[in-house]
Structure formats: structure tokens, C-alpha cells
PDB file of C-alpha atoms in Angstrom:
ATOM      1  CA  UNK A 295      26.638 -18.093  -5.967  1.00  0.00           C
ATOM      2  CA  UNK A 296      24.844 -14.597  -6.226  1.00  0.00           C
ATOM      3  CA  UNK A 297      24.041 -13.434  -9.081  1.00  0.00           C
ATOM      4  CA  UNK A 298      24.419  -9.675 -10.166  1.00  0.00           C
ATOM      5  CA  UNK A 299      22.505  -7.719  -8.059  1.00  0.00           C
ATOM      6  CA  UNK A 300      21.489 -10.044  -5.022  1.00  0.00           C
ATOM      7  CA  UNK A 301      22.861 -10.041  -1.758  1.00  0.00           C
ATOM      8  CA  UNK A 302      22.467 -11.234   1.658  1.00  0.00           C
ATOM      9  CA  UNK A 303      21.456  -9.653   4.927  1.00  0.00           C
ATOM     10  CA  UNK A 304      21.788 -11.630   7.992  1.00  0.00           C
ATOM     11  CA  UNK A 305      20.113  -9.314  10.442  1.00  0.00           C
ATOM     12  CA  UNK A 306      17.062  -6.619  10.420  1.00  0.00           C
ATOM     13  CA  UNK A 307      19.594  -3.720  10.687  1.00  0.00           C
ATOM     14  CA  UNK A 308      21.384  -4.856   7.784  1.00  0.00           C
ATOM     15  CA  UNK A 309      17.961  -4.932   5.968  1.00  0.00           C
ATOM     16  CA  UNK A 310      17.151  -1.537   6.572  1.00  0.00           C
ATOM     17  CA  UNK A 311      20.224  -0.133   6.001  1.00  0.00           C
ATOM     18  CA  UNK A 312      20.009  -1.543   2.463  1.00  0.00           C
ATOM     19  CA  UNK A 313      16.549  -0.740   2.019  1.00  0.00           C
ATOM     20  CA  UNK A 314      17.277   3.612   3.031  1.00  0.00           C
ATOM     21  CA  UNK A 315      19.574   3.316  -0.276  1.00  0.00           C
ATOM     22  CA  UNK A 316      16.843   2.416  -2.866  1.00  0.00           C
ATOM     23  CA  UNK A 317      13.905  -0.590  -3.353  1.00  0.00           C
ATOM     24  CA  UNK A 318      14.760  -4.227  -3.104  1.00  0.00           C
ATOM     25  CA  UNK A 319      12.554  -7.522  -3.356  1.00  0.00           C
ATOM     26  CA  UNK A 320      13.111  -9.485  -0.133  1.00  0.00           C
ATOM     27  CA  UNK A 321      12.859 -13.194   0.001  1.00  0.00           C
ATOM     28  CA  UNK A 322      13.897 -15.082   3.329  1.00  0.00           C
ATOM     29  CA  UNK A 323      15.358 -18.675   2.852  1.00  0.00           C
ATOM     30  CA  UNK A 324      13.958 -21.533   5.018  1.00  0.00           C
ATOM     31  CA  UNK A 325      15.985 -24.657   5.726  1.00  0.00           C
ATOM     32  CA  UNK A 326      12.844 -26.714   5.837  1.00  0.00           C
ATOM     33  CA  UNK A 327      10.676 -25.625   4.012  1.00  0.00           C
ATOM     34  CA  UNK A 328       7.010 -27.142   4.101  1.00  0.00           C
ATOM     35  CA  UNK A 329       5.799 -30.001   2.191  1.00  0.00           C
ATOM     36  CA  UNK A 330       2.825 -31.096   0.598  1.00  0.00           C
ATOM     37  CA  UNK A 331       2.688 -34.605  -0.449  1.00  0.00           C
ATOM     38  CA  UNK A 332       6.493 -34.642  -0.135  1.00  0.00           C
ATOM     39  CA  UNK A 333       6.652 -31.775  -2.846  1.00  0.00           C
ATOM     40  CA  UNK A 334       7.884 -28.304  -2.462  1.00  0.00           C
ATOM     41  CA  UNK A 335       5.846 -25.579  -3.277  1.00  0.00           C
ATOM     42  CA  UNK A 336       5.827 -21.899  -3.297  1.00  0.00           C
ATOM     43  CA  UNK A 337       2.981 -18.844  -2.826  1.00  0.00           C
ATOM     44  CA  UNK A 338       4.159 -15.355  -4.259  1.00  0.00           C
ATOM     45  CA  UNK A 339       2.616 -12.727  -2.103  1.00  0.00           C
ATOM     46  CA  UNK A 340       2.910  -8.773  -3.120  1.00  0.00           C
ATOM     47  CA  UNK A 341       3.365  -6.645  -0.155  1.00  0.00           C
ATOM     48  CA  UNK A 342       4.096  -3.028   0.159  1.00  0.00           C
ATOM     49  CA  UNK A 343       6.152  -1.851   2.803  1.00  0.00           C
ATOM     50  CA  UNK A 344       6.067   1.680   4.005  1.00  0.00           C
ATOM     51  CA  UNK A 345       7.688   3.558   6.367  1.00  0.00           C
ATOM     52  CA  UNK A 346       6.530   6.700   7.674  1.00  0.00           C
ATOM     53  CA  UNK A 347       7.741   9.805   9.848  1.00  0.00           C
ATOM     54  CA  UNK A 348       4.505   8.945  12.248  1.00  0.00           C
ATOM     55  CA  UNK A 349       5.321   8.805  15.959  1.00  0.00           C
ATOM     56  CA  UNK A 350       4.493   5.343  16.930  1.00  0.00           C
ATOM     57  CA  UNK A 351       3.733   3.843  13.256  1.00  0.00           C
ATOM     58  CA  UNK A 352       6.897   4.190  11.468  1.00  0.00           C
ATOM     59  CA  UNK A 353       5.955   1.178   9.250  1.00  0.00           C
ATOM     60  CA  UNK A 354       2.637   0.577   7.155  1.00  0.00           C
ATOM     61  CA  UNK A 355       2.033  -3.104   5.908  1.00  0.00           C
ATOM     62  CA  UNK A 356      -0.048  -3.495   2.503  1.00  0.00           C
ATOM     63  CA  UNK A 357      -0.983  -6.831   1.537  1.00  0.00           C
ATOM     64  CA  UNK A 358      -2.437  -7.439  -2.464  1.00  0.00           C
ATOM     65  CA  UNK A 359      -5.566  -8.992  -2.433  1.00  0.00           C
ATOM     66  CA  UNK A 360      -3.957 -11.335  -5.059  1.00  0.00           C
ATOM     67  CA  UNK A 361      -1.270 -13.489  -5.318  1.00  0.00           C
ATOM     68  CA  UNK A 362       0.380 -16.936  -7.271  1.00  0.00           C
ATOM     69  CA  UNK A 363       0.476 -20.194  -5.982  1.00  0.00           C
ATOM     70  CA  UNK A 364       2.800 -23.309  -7.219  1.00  0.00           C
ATOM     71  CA  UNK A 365       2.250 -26.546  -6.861  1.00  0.00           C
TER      72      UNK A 365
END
């Protein structure tokens, strides 16, 4: 079930396309996800993507120096 809102993209064109209309948060779901100890955890990571009209750098990547980890 999605809730209200959320929807999913299967391929990087369908990505973009959604992300010309307005902002999104993206999360990508893995099958396996790693373990530690047999536990799932998760790191939350801020990153601002960018695109530009630049000839050969249409897209800037801008990683937060901070971030949440749970364990």
C-alpha cells in the first residue's frame, strides 16, 4: 500500500520526469538489505540535488556534513 502522496518509479526517466514537476524525497528499496549482528539498520543522509543549464555538468551533488544513524 502507498500512502497519500508516495509513488513508485521504476526507472531513472521516470524519476526525472517526476522530479521537473516539483521536489520529492527519494528513497530506493533494497531486497537485502545489510545486516549487522543479524539486525537491520538504517543511516539518513541529506543530499541536495541540483541540476543546472551547464554544458557538461547538468547535475551538482551536495552531501550534509551530518546525518542520523539507527541501530
Amino acid at each position: 500500500a502507498q500512502g497519500e502522496g508516495i509513488f513508485l518509479v521504476n526507472t531513472w526517466e521516470d524519476l526525472e520526469n517526476k522530479l521537473m514537476i516539483r521536489q520529492y524525497v527519494v528513497q530506493q528499496y533494497m531486497g537485502k538489505p545489510l545486516l549487522l549482528e543479524g539486525l537491520k539498520f538504517d543511516l539518513r543522509l541529506y543530499v541536495l540535488l541540483m541540476v543546472t543549464k551547464q554544458p557538461g555538468n547538468p547535475l551538482r551533488v551536495f552531501l550534509c556534513n551530518e546525518g542520523l544513524g539507527r541501530f
